[in-house]
Amino acid sequence: MPHASAVRHRTRRDLLRQRISFGTESWWIVHDPVAQRQFYLSDSEHHVLSLLDGQRDLDAVRAAYDRSAVPSRLEPEALVGFLADAVRQGLVLTTPTPPGGIPALSQPRGRPGEWNPLAIRLPGINPTTILNWLAPLTNWIFRPWFLVIQAAVMVLALLLVLVRFDEFAAGLPRMQAWLTAPMVLSTLLAISATKIIHELAHALTCRRLGGRCEQMGLLLLVFCPSLYCDVSHAWLFPRRRDRMLVSAAGILAELFLASWAALLWWATVDGPLRMICMTVMVVCSVNTLLINGNPLLRYDGYFLLADGLGIPNLGPRATSLLQSVAWHALWGIPSNAANEPSRSTRLILLIYGVLSGCYRLMIVGTVLLVLHRLAQSYDVLILANVLAVVVLIPLVLRTMKPFLQPLTDSRLRPQIDRGRVAASVLILLAIGSAILWVPLPRHLTAPFVVELAETSAVYVATPGQLTSSVTIGELVEAGDVIGELSNLELPRELARLEAEQRVLARQLEDATARRGFSPDASETIPILTEALLAIEGRLTLKRRETEQLILKAPRSGAVLPPPNKPLMRDDDHAIHMWSETPLDPRNRGCTLDRGTLYCYVGDPQAIVATALVGQNDIELVAVGQPAELRFPFAARRPLIGTVVNIETSPVESCPRELSATHAIPVETTGREIPRPIEPHYRVQFAVEGLEEHTFPGQTGVARLEVQSTTLAARLWRTLRGAVTIDLY
């Protein structure tokens, strides 16, 4: 291996360099056209880069640097560290000096690409021809009059959504609906279309401001075909405003799409077009707020914030400063915070470092929680637990590694202050004890279903087509007609039975008249009598079924709807399909089968909420505790309830409304009635302040404030519920 003094370094000639300003600071942007990456260099670092001509060794580079007008001196350790990083990033080429002179320097070895299965980039093309064709067609987008109109449209769309937010929120599909094939397909199409427009907005804006798009190609984003455009050339723009416009172009394009989709949603009625508009609104807004426009992730919002604050390398500098402060606090190693130009910059970097780290942890936790809920609903909880372990263990190790680096780094270990380490350990133990043993507020949640305390159910006894029905909430008296059905088979069956009855009656009458002189007549009388009684019994049954086609109120009260019924596909009876409730006007003419729950009649104020609480939490619930009854995905405020009854025995069956929505994992194999897999107890709430749209069968989540407990007690409760030790 050649000695360090025999090594020559040369800066790659194909690198593009541009001096730009970030607020009060000036930096050099170095663009690597091969790796399509950008690097920020200070004046002194760029000066070192310019001295690397392939002929100077390290001593000659230091001597040339010291003779220049740069005020700071170049220490050997700093030079070696910078060159090692530059070689690793592929900016500098190296070669040993052979006896015969300096040979042709080797080309940089390409770094292995980081393959992400959720964002696969396929080889792209030079998009200059495409952008030259699109530019004249889209020049009007950059006109001031269009931007003014679009700003007005965005404000109008925001106002429309705010004014009709209840309707918008009520129309949002539930979680299960988002997972259906049509919704998944429409969402993927919306993501694909918006991403294509998003990337084209970056490319066209960069071209209009004098830059160029290096590459355009197909991107499989979560296996959904999309587009990517490389506009890294925009970082060579000397004006900060131009760089920020290119970064913001994609976000603005998605906001434009969302605003026009909101206007179409407002102007259309329920149907496929309105659902598409709502999907575009959700995709664009969620993507902008949580991903692209979020400065805590390294996307458009991050570069906008970095340029706006005038702090290049915002993320890496924040991480480095946060690590340095942590080393100083934990190990007593001197901090490099003085390297930052001002106190305000240091404060911004620290705040950004803490927020970005917490946000990434929150994203991981939220994704794992959603997967855990879905796995619990579909009884595959073991898979979610395995995934959580696989994700969390590397995450914890990767998070702790930078803070523990001084223990393994031979350069940092001598700088450790043992007194500071002892104090840090004591402080961490005190904080851990406080976290474990200080009582903290606690609440528990449980799924509930709305039920009626005093009501009578009306079922369909005779199947038929619904011809008329009362309206929801209508007040009726006992015996009032609340619905009518028609069954064309019943009149024909009645006519046939009545004809048979008349024939048998005449035959019986004739046999009775002839029994005195005809032995055969006497023998047929019992047979005819039995047949006539059977016909009359069937007639009575059919007449009762005919009367049952008229549905009557069993008691006085208000007509209340039953739980909603999903639309079931049946090609043989498509004309008779129905959904929601039989009382909906659009269901007139539908066929109701025997046993269908038509409605309830009772006091609408006599409503209770019944929740199922797991065995690990039931001891925390007490009579008289208040609770919030929330209806997810419904545009309504929570109801207030009070615990009035707690059953002491586990339930044997789960309400079908809760099992159908997977709110409670149930066991259905070999059982007609689903039963919770784990023991659950029934808890009833008296509901206060009932609203007009509170009906039986609605489901939600009850949130109870329970007694404050320590984290240690919660961990013990969890372990006790998961592990059972038999000492006998």
XYZ file of C-alpha atoms in Angstrom:
728
model
C 0.000 0.000 0.000
C 1.578 3.364 -0.954
C 2.471 5.851 1.729
C 0.083 8.789 2.205
C 2.733 11.186 0.885
C 2.862 9.227 -2.387
C -0.893 9.513 -2.958
C -2.146 12.100 -5.416
C -5.690 13.480 -5.489
C -7.514 15.053 -8.378
C -10.898 16.700 -8.444
C -13.165 15.294 -11.109
C -13.342 17.600 -14.122
C -17.011 16.882 -14.845
C -18.245 18.370 -11.557
C -20.370 21.519 -11.842
C -19.659 24.223 -9.275
C -21.639 27.347 -8.467
C -21.335 29.885 -5.653
C -24.724 30.738 -4.167
C -25.983 32.733 -1.217
C -28.035 31.397 1.702
C -29.182 34.435 3.624
C -26.044 35.989 5.083
C -23.892 32.952 4.193
C -22.278 32.015 0.902
C -21.671 28.409 -0.094
C -20.443 26.473 -3.070
C -22.804 23.964 -4.675
C -20.955 21.033 -6.273
C -23.155 18.988 -8.591
C -22.179 15.417 -9.481
C -23.750 14.721 -12.908
C -23.049 10.985 -12.658
C -24.581 10.294 -9.244
C -27.059 13.181 -9.631
C -26.178 14.512 -6.171
C -25.316 17.911 -4.752
C -22.816 18.868 -2.061
C -22.465 22.095 -0.078
C -18.916 23.288 0.492
C -17.613 26.258 2.423
C -15.091 28.637 0.846
C -12.170 26.883 2.539
C -13.387 23.407 1.502
C -13.906 24.536 -2.070
C -10.450 26.064 -2.094
C -8.971 22.698 -1.057
C -10.979 21.013 -3.821
C -9.592 23.436 -6.402
C -5.996 22.646 -5.312
C -6.355 18.936 -6.063
C -4.835 18.703 -9.552
C -3.444 15.153 -9.408
C 0.175 16.335 -9.027
C 0.336 17.706 -5.451
C 0.729 15.410 -2.487
C -0.812 16.241 0.894
C 2.123 18.392 2.015
C 2.049 20.368 -1.220
C -1.699 20.896 -0.891
C -1.261 22.239 2.663
C 1.553 24.530 1.593
C -0.476 25.930 -1.331
C -3.459 26.430 0.974
C -1.401 28.300 3.580
C 0.038 30.614 0.890
C -3.486 31.592 -0.241
C -5.592 34.437 1.116
C -7.826 32.126 3.168
C -7.520 33.347 6.768
C -7.745 29.943 8.526
C -4.916 27.414 8.624
C -5.346 23.876 7.321
C -4.486 21.263 9.933
C -3.274 17.855 8.681
C -6.067 15.964 10.438
C -8.709 18.228 8.903
C -7.202 17.777 5.416
C -7.064 13.975 5.727
C -10.650 13.858 6.981
C -11.942 16.084 4.181
C -10.105 14.096 1.487
C -11.356 10.788 2.870
C -14.938 12.070 2.779
C -14.491 13.520 -0.737
C -13.102 10.224 -2.035
C -15.917 8.279 -0.390
C -18.493 10.567 -2.030
C -16.816 10.149 -5.429
C -15.807 13.812 -5.858
C -12.050 13.141 -5.841
C -9.964 10.510 -7.630
C -6.788 9.008 -6.130
C -3.771 7.103 -7.434
C -0.298 6.240 -6.103
C 2.737 7.753 -7.882
C 4.786 5.065 -9.690
C 8.508 5.488 -10.457
C 7.866 6.319 -14.093
C 5.640 9.317 -13.350
C 1.919 9.966 -12.963
C -0.309 7.613 -14.944
C -3.837 8.251 -16.087
C -5.986 8.491 -12.970
C -8.628 5.847 -12.367
C -12.258 6.675 -12.812
C -14.491 6.848 -9.721
C -16.266 3.706 -8.829
C -19.990 4.140 -8.793
C -21.618 3.758 -5.395
C -24.108 0.942 -5.184
C -27.596 2.325 -5.473
C -29.901 2.176 -2.493
C -32.724 -0.041 -3.709
C -36.062 0.775 -2.180
C -38.808 -1.743 -3.066
C -41.478 0.898 -2.426
C -39.922 3.434 -4.830
C -38.287 1.711 -7.790
C -36.685 4.007 -10.378
C -36.401 2.595 -13.866
C -33.769 3.948 -16.295
C -34.842 7.301 -17.674
C -34.354 9.389 -20.796
C -33.312 12.909 -21.640
C -36.596 14.835 -21.444
C -35.468 17.934 -23.346
C -37.586 17.124 -26.427
C -40.677 16.424 -24.316
C -40.262 19.593 -22.252
C -39.654 21.690 -25.370
C -42.969 20.406 -26.729
C -44.819 20.982 -23.441
C -43.380 24.426 -22.723
C -45.424 26.416 -25.298
C -48.570 24.570 -24.235
C -48.088 25.434 -20.555
C -46.664 28.955 -20.700
C -50.028 30.380 -19.626
C -49.676 28.601 -16.265
C -46.848 30.977 -15.343
C -48.759 34.133 -16.291
C -49.625 36.487 -13.409
C -53.333 36.480 -14.315
C -53.503 32.667 -13.974
C -51.718 32.705 -10.623
C -54.165 35.338 -9.336
C -57.159 33.302 -10.545
C -55.727 30.119 -9.066
C -55.127 31.811 -5.715
C -58.774 32.899 -5.697
C -59.883 29.357 -6.578
C -57.823 27.935 -3.722
C -59.369 30.366 -1.232
C -62.870 29.628 -2.566
C -62.288 25.859 -2.380
C -61.054 26.156 1.199
C -64.115 28.161 2.190
C -66.456 25.658 0.501
C -64.873 22.725 2.330
C -65.017 24.576 5.658
C -68.649 25.576 5.170
C -69.683 22.051 4.142
C -67.171 20.200 6.259
C -69.855 18.075 7.922
C -70.965 16.790 4.532
C -67.386 16.254 3.416
C -66.407 14.340 6.562
C -69.577 12.244 6.437
C -68.762 11.244 2.851
C -65.277 10.013 3.682
C -65.119 6.230 3.425
C -64.439 4.234 6.549
C -61.165 2.366 7.012
C -62.674 -0.873 5.701
C -63.956 0.949 2.609
C -60.483 2.285 1.806
C -59.227 -1.304 1.739
C -61.747 -2.505 -0.842
C -60.555 -3.179 -4.394
C -62.410 -0.228 -6.059
C -61.113 2.278 -3.491
C -57.564 0.926 -3.644
C -57.619 1.119 -7.452
C -59.048 4.657 -7.537
C -56.564 5.802 -4.884
C -53.606 4.346 -6.778
C -54.804 6.003 -9.990
C -55.170 9.323 -8.168
C -51.672 8.993 -6.701
C -50.248 8.116 -10.126
C -51.918 11.077 -11.878
C -51.046 13.619 -9.186
C -47.431 12.437 -9.023
C -47.019 12.799 -12.778
C -48.368 16.346 -12.641
C -46.246 17.036 -9.551
C -42.993 16.019 -11.252
C -43.828 17.798 -14.514
C -44.435 20.982 -12.513
C -40.879 20.740 -11.125
C -39.402 20.116 -14.579
C -41.319 22.875 -16.390
C -40.594 25.438 -13.666
C -36.900 24.574 -13.684
C -36.785 24.925 -17.482
C -38.599 28.261 -17.433
C -36.111 29.676 -14.915
C -33.149 28.691 -17.095
C -32.289 25.282 -15.711
C -32.523 21.897 -17.297
C -34.016 18.562 -16.364
C -31.274 15.958 -16.456
C -33.440 12.854 -16.583
C -37.053 11.714 -16.686
C -38.276 8.166 -16.207
C -40.802 5.758 -14.774
C -41.084 5.460 -11.004
C -42.979 2.593 -9.365
C -44.197 4.311 -6.208
C -45.660 1.592 -3.974
C -45.911 -0.418 -7.224
C -48.036 2.366 -8.723
C -46.663 3.762 -12.032
C -45.602 7.363 -11.654
C -42.933 9.747 -12.936
C -39.652 11.141 -11.676
C -37.802 14.174 -12.990
C -34.259 15.059 -11.991
C -34.142 18.847 -11.525
C -31.004 18.890 -9.372
C -29.587 21.476 -11.773
C -31.860 23.977 -10.028
C -29.481 23.987 -7.052
C -26.975 25.816 -9.225
C -29.335 28.811 -9.507
C -27.620 31.768 -7.814
C -30.916 33.345 -6.713
C -32.618 31.827 -3.692
C -36.072 32.772 -4.997
C -35.613 30.662 -8.136
C -34.507 27.627 -6.150
C -37.503 27.946 -3.846
C -39.900 28.258 -6.787
C -38.632 24.998 -8.279
C -38.966 23.267 -4.902
C -42.484 24.617 -4.370
C -43.770 23.871 -7.898
C -44.880 20.312 -7.106
C -46.653 21.352 -3.898
C -48.457 24.184 -5.686
C -49.506 21.826 -8.494
C -51.089 19.426 -5.999
C -52.847 22.287 -4.216
C -54.179 23.481 -7.577
C -55.526 19.993 -8.276
C -57.093 19.754 -4.820
C -58.831 23.131 -5.203
C -60.363 22.266 -8.583
C -61.379 18.841 -7.253
C -63.099 20.600 -4.331
C -65.094 22.789 -6.715
C -66.169 19.758 -8.763
C -67.083 17.906 -5.575
C -69.259 20.820 -4.520
C -70.986 21.024 -7.922
C -71.689 17.297 -8.413
C -74.083 14.828 -6.804
C -73.240 11.482 -5.257
C -71.691 9.184 -7.799
C -68.383 8.019 -9.277
C -67.277 11.527 -10.303
C -67.832 12.916 -6.812
C -65.955 10.012 -5.255
C -63.027 10.594 -7.630
C -62.977 14.280 -6.680
C -62.961 13.388 -2.990
C -60.132 10.893 -3.541
C -58.042 13.526 -5.349
C -58.704 16.006 -2.533
C -57.617 13.528 0.131
C -54.550 12.312 -1.779
C -53.303 15.819 -2.613
C -53.940 17.274 0.845
C -52.499 14.332 2.795
C -49.494 14.114 0.470
C -48.826 17.854 0.798
C -49.316 18.144 4.557
C -47.676 14.905 5.700
C -45.054 14.162 3.045
C -44.050 16.624 0.323
C -44.805 19.837 2.174
C -43.537 18.584 5.522
C -40.120 20.125 6.282
C -39.346 17.376 8.794
C -38.944 14.888 5.931
C -36.348 15.267 3.188
C -38.763 16.277 0.447
C -39.864 19.571 -1.118
C -40.831 21.160 2.196
C -37.376 20.440 3.624
C -35.556 22.229 0.801
C -37.984 25.142 0.997
C -37.271 25.524 4.714
C -33.499 25.190 4.251
C -33.493 27.875 1.548
C -35.910 30.067 3.483
C -33.791 29.941 6.650
C -30.560 30.290 4.695
C -29.128 27.132 6.301
C -27.738 24.648 3.766
C -27.340 21.024 4.840
C -30.056 21.679 7.415
C -30.696 18.038 8.282
C -27.085 16.776 8.515
C -25.977 19.898 10.419
C -28.874 19.528 12.859
C -28.056 15.861 13.424
C -24.358 16.614 13.900
C -25.040 19.438 16.357
C -27.580 17.383 18.301
C -25.109 14.511 18.535
C -22.359 16.869 19.685
C -24.559 18.387 22.397
C -25.589 14.896 23.551
C -21.923 13.809 23.726
C -21.091 16.857 25.801
C -24.025 16.266 28.153
C -23.519 12.496 28.548
C -19.765 11.993 28.191
C -18.262 15.439 28.779
C -16.747 15.559 25.272
C -16.286 19.183 24.087
C -19.095 20.301 21.800
C -18.560 21.639 18.272
C -21.496 24.035 18.610
C -19.073 26.937 18.273
C -18.568 25.940 14.618
C -22.026 27.277 13.785
C -22.040 30.974 12.826
C -24.563 32.310 15.359
C -26.576 31.423 18.444
C -29.847 31.668 16.518
C -28.562 29.162 13.944
C -27.587 26.756 16.722
C -31.038 27.078 18.287
C -32.786 26.462 14.953
C -30.628 23.413 14.267
C -31.292 21.931 17.703
C -35.046 22.471 17.429
C -35.132 21.019 13.924
C -33.046 18.004 14.940
C -35.331 17.170 17.865
C -38.553 17.691 15.885
C -37.417 15.691 12.838
C -36.289 12.785 15.007
C -39.537 12.754 16.995
C -41.596 12.986 13.803
C -39.849 10.010 12.236
C -40.454 7.981 15.388
C -44.084 9.092 15.356
C -44.487 7.999 11.729
C -43.031 4.573 12.485
C -45.212 4.220 15.579
C -48.344 5.287 13.722
C -47.731 2.817 10.883
C -47.116 -0.003 13.360
C -50.240 0.939 15.342
C -52.418 0.908 12.217
C -50.975 -2.451 11.170
C -51.566 -3.762 14.698
C -55.215 -2.683 14.607
C -55.745 -4.264 11.190
C -53.989 -7.460 12.237
C -56.101 -7.597 15.393
C -59.248 -7.183 13.340
C -58.325 -10.030 10.984
C -56.941 -12.315 13.722
C -53.322 -12.258 12.501
C -51.892 -10.414 15.495
C -48.796 -12.610 15.588
C -47.683 -11.206 12.211
C -48.035 -7.621 13.455
C -46.011 -8.435 16.594
C -43.236 -10.048 14.560
C -43.164 -7.033 12.217
C -43.011 -4.651 15.193
C -40.030 -6.532 16.650
C -38.248 -6.631 13.269
C -38.744 -2.884 12.795
C -38.276 -1.593 16.346
C -35.112 -3.444 17.350
C -32.995 -2.091 14.437
C -34.606 1.329 14.921
C -33.672 1.454 18.622
C -30.145 0.234 17.899
C -29.701 2.751 15.081
C -31.014 5.551 17.322
C -28.752 4.656 20.248
C -25.606 4.001 18.204
C -24.591 7.690 17.636
C -24.991 8.478 21.349
C -22.892 5.466 22.387
C -20.208 6.011 19.737
C -17.635 7.465 22.210
C -17.465 4.057 23.923
C -16.300 2.334 20.727
C -14.361 5.146 18.994
C -10.679 5.126 19.961
C -10.372 8.830 19.070
C -13.224 9.882 21.351
C -12.687 7.508 24.271
C -9.790 9.491 25.816
C -11.964 12.613 25.928
C -14.651 11.003 28.127
C -15.083 12.733 31.511
C -15.740 10.035 34.124
C -17.345 12.493 36.521
C -19.747 13.656 33.832
C -20.592 10.027 33.015
C -21.441 9.289 36.658
C -23.636 12.383 36.874
C -25.351 11.474 33.604
C -26.092 7.956 34.855
C -27.609 9.298 38.079
C -29.738 11.822 36.179
C -30.941 9.177 33.717
C -31.830 6.826 36.585
C -33.776 9.618 38.281
C -35.626 10.433 35.053
C -36.356 6.746 34.446
C -37.676 6.347 37.994
C -39.890 9.389 37.576
C -41.245 8.038 34.314
C -41.884 4.595 35.821
C -43.265 5.555 39.231
C -44.943 8.944 38.866
C -48.739 8.496 38.417
C -49.817 9.594 34.974
C -53.324 10.277 33.635
C -54.795 7.291 31.881
C -57.750 6.499 29.712
C -58.997 3.361 28.067
C -61.012 2.868 24.933
C -63.604 0.248 24.083
C -65.875 -0.263 21.053
C -69.581 0.300 21.655
C -72.869 -0.088 19.821
C -75.963 2.082 20.291
C -78.969 0.137 21.551
C -82.498 1.008 22.638
C -83.481 0.430 26.239
C -87.279 0.558 25.724
C -88.290 -0.369 22.222
C -90.070 -2.964 20.109
C -88.629 -4.397 16.929
C -90.765 -4.869 13.814
C -89.788 -7.840 11.660
C -91.055 -8.907 8.261
C -93.180 -12.043 8.770
C -94.224 -12.494 5.133
C -91.775 -11.759 2.306
C -92.827 -9.254 -0.318
C -92.053 -6.087 -2.216
C -92.168 -2.884 -0.207
C -94.837 -0.559 -1.619
C -95.040 2.103 1.101
C -93.288 3.022 4.327
C -93.278 5.698 6.981
C -90.395 8.141 7.434
C -87.676 7.883 10.053
C -88.644 9.654 13.258
C -92.381 9.714 12.504
C -94.565 9.449 15.627
C -97.109 6.596 15.524
C -99.690 5.051 17.813
C -100.068 1.366 18.550
C -101.746 -0.353 15.592
C -100.897 2.339 13.031
C -99.766 1.143 9.606
C -96.030 1.753 9.212
C -95.420 -0.162 5.983
C -97.078 -2.240 3.293
C -95.767 -5.131 1.248
C -97.153 -6.872 -1.807
C -96.773 -10.551 -2.654
C -98.265 -11.662 -5.981
C -98.069 -15.334 -5.043
C -100.396 -15.010 -2.055
C -103.601 -13.977 -3.964
C -103.112 -16.818 -6.446
C -102.519 -19.311 -3.625
C -105.603 -18.034 -1.781
C -107.761 -18.366 -4.904
C -106.539 -21.917 -5.488
C -107.152 -22.943 -1.864
C -110.624 -21.354 -1.822
C -111.526 -23.235 -5.016
C -110.353 -26.484 -3.479
C -112.334 -25.664 -0.332
C -115.529 -25.168 -2.338
C -115.039 -28.430 -4.230
C -114.421 -30.381 -1.030
C -117.386 -28.743 0.679
C -119.711 -29.773 -2.175
C -118.280 -33.292 -2.168
C -118.767 -33.565 1.596
C -122.320 -32.244 1.321
C -123.098 -34.750 -1.434
C -121.566 -37.636 0.504
C -123.533 -36.681 3.590
C -126.775 -36.691 1.578
C -126.017 -40.153 0.104
C -124.710 -41.882 3.214
C -128.181 -43.377 4.046
C -128.350 -45.501 0.911
C -124.677 -45.608 -0.253
C -122.060 -47.445 1.811
C -119.226 -45.821 -0.224
C -120.464 -42.332 0.715
C -120.237 -43.164 4.422
C -116.610 -44.273 3.975
C -115.568 -41.061 2.153
C -117.076 -38.657 4.695
C -114.160 -38.897 7.210
C -111.609 -38.520 4.397
C -113.379 -35.485 2.936
C -113.812 -33.942 6.377
C -110.096 -34.298 7.154
C -109.112 -32.849 3.766
C -111.530 -29.943 4.231
C -110.078 -29.165 7.685
C -106.553 -29.217 6.236
C -107.539 -26.831 3.449
C -109.224 -24.503 5.929
C -106.080 -24.533 8.092
C -103.939 -23.609 5.108
C -106.426 -20.902 4.185
C -106.241 -19.465 7.689
C -102.440 -19.440 7.480
C -102.435 -17.738 4.060
C -104.967 -15.138 5.213
C -102.786 -14.431 8.238
C -99.744 -14.079 5.955
C -101.748 -11.688 3.779
C -102.621 -9.613 6.834
C -98.954 -9.616 7.852
C -98.086 -7.838 4.609
C -99.413 -4.761 6.395
C -96.821 -3.826 9.032
C -98.296 -2.198 12.126
C -96.750 -0.442 15.084
C -96.633 -2.726 18.147
C -96.598 0.269 20.504
C -96.715 4.047 20.533
C -93.537 5.952 19.883
C -91.211 7.096 17.144
C -90.167 5.026 14.138
C -86.424 4.370 14.360
C -84.249 2.762 11.681
C -82.503 -0.581 12.066
C -78.734 -0.960 11.530
C -77.570 -0.296 8.011
C -77.402 -3.200 5.595
C -74.661 -3.293 2.931
C -75.604 -3.708 -0.710
C -75.219 -7.357 -1.677
C -74.664 -8.287 -5.306
C -77.192 -10.783 -6.629
C -77.472 -10.888 -10.399
C -80.607 -13.040 -10.282
C -82.475 -10.520 -8.142
C -80.647 -7.302 -9.023
C -83.888 -5.368 -9.376
C -84.818 -6.158 -5.763
C -81.474 -5.279 -4.110
C -81.518 -2.777 -1.279
C -79.062 -1.166 1.100
C -78.941 1.041 4.179
C -82.442 0.664 5.773
C -85.875 -0.373 4.383
C -87.200 3.056 5.405
C -85.036 4.883 2.859
C -87.239 6.177 0.011
C -84.881 4.759 -2.630
C -85.649 1.248 -1.389
C -89.328 1.351 -2.398
C -90.062 -1.694 -4.531
C -87.291 -3.782 -3.017
C -87.940 -7.307 -1.761
C -87.815 -7.888 1.991
C -87.269 -11.470 3.067
C -88.905 -13.130 6.037
C -87.116 -12.170 9.256
C -85.807 -8.831 7.958
C -85.634 -6.208 10.714
C -87.872 -3.478 9.323
C -87.622 -0.846 12.076
C -87.865 -0.139 15.774
C -90.718 1.654 17.484
C -90.060 3.231 20.837
C -88.810 6.212 22.757
C -85.831 7.675 20.859
C -84.518 9.173 24.089
C -84.303 5.776 25.814
C -80.957 4.949 24.198
C -78.004 3.255 25.839
C -74.515 2.532 24.578
C -73.182 -0.965 25.202
C -69.409 -1.386 25.183
C -67.282 -4.516 25.434
C -64.242 -4.093 27.701
C -61.382 -6.596 27.757
C -60.484 -8.596 30.850
C -57.250 -6.641 31.415
C -59.124 -3.339 31.710
C -62.481 -4.219 33.242
C -61.232 -3.756 36.821
C -60.459 -0.118 36.003
C -64.104 0.611 35.121
C -66.534 1.700 37.836
C -70.195 2.708 37.913
C -70.584 6.466 37.616
C -67.467 7.058 35.508
C -67.976 9.582 32.678
C -67.055 8.693 29.116
C -66.876 10.259 25.690
C -68.747 8.319 23.014
C -67.052 9.039 19.718
C -68.253 8.127 16.244
C -65.190 7.730 13.968
C -65.426 9.162 10.440
C -68.712 10.901 11.343
C -69.070 14.671 11.200
C -70.509 15.043 14.684
C -69.365 15.890 18.165
C -68.874 13.136 20.771
C -71.721 12.245 23.110
C -71.339 12.204 26.887
C -72.155 8.973 28.702
C -72.046 7.616 32.246
C -71.379 4.016 33.272
C -74.609 2.602 34.749
C -74.047 -1.149 34.665
C -71.095 -3.549 34.558
C -71.745 -7.252 34.035
C -69.661 -9.625 36.143
C -69.579 -12.503 33.647
C -67.915 -12.496 30.220
C -70.257 -12.236 27.263
C -70.986 -15.364 25.263
C -71.771 -13.511 22.036
C -70.605 -10.346 20.343
C -73.054 -7.836 18.796
C -72.960 -8.357 15.061
C -72.364 -4.639 14.492
C -69.034 -4.903 16.346
C -67.988 -8.233 14.849
C -68.868 -7.090 11.311
C -66.603 -4.023 11.621
C -63.791 -6.117 13.197
C -63.881 -3.923 16.296
C -63.735 -7.110 18.395
C -61.806 -10.203 17.220
C -64.327 -13.048 17.304
C -64.371 -16.804 16.925
C -66.795 -18.010 14.273
C -65.593 -21.516 13.423
C -68.359 -23.987 14.207
C -70.520 -21.286 15.816
C -73.672 -19.622 14.593
C -73.180 -16.675 16.966
C -69.712 -15.047 17.006
C -67.966 -15.050 20.398
C -65.011 -12.827 21.377
C -61.709 -14.689 21.255
C -60.607 -13.100 24.551
C -62.955 -12.565 27.515
C -64.897 -9.300 27.296
C -67.400 -7.771 29.682
C -70.510 -5.775 28.861
C -70.568 -2.174 30.129
C -73.641 0.026 29.635
C -73.605 3.819 29.411
C -76.516 6.169 29.901
C -76.285 8.744 27.112
C -76.795 12.470 27.667
C -77.670 15.114 25.096
C -78.907 12.800 22.358
C -78.727 14.162 18.835
C -81.182 13.722 15.993
C -78.928 11.337 14.058
C -78.282 8.855 16.880
C -79.863 5.535 15.912
C -79.636 1.929 17.118
C -76.870 -0.069 15.523
C -74.403 2.805 15.209
C -70.924 1.933 16.432
C -68.136 3.988 17.875
C -65.389 4.107 20.485
C -65.951 4.937 24.154
C -63.144 6.822 25.882
C -63.096 6.592 29.683
C -60.902 8.575 32.029
C -59.773 6.049 34.649
C -57.634 6.285 37.751
C -54.100 7.557 37.225
C -51.513 4.784 37.280
C -47.762 4.576 36.939
C -46.037 3.252 33.852
C -44.555 0.462 35.962
C -48.046 -0.644 37.006
C -49.184 -0.615 33.385
C -46.228 -2.754 32.310
C -46.910 -5.188 35.149
C -50.572 -5.389 34.176
C -49.614 -6.122 30.559
C -47.143 -8.845 31.571
C -49.626 -10.356 34.003
C -52.239 -10.525 31.256
C -49.802 -12.060 28.777
C -48.168 -14.644 31.092
C -50.001 -16.994 33.420
C -47.949 -18.935 35.974
C -49.617 -21.802 37.787
C -48.022 -22.315 41.224
C -50.171 -25.284 42.195
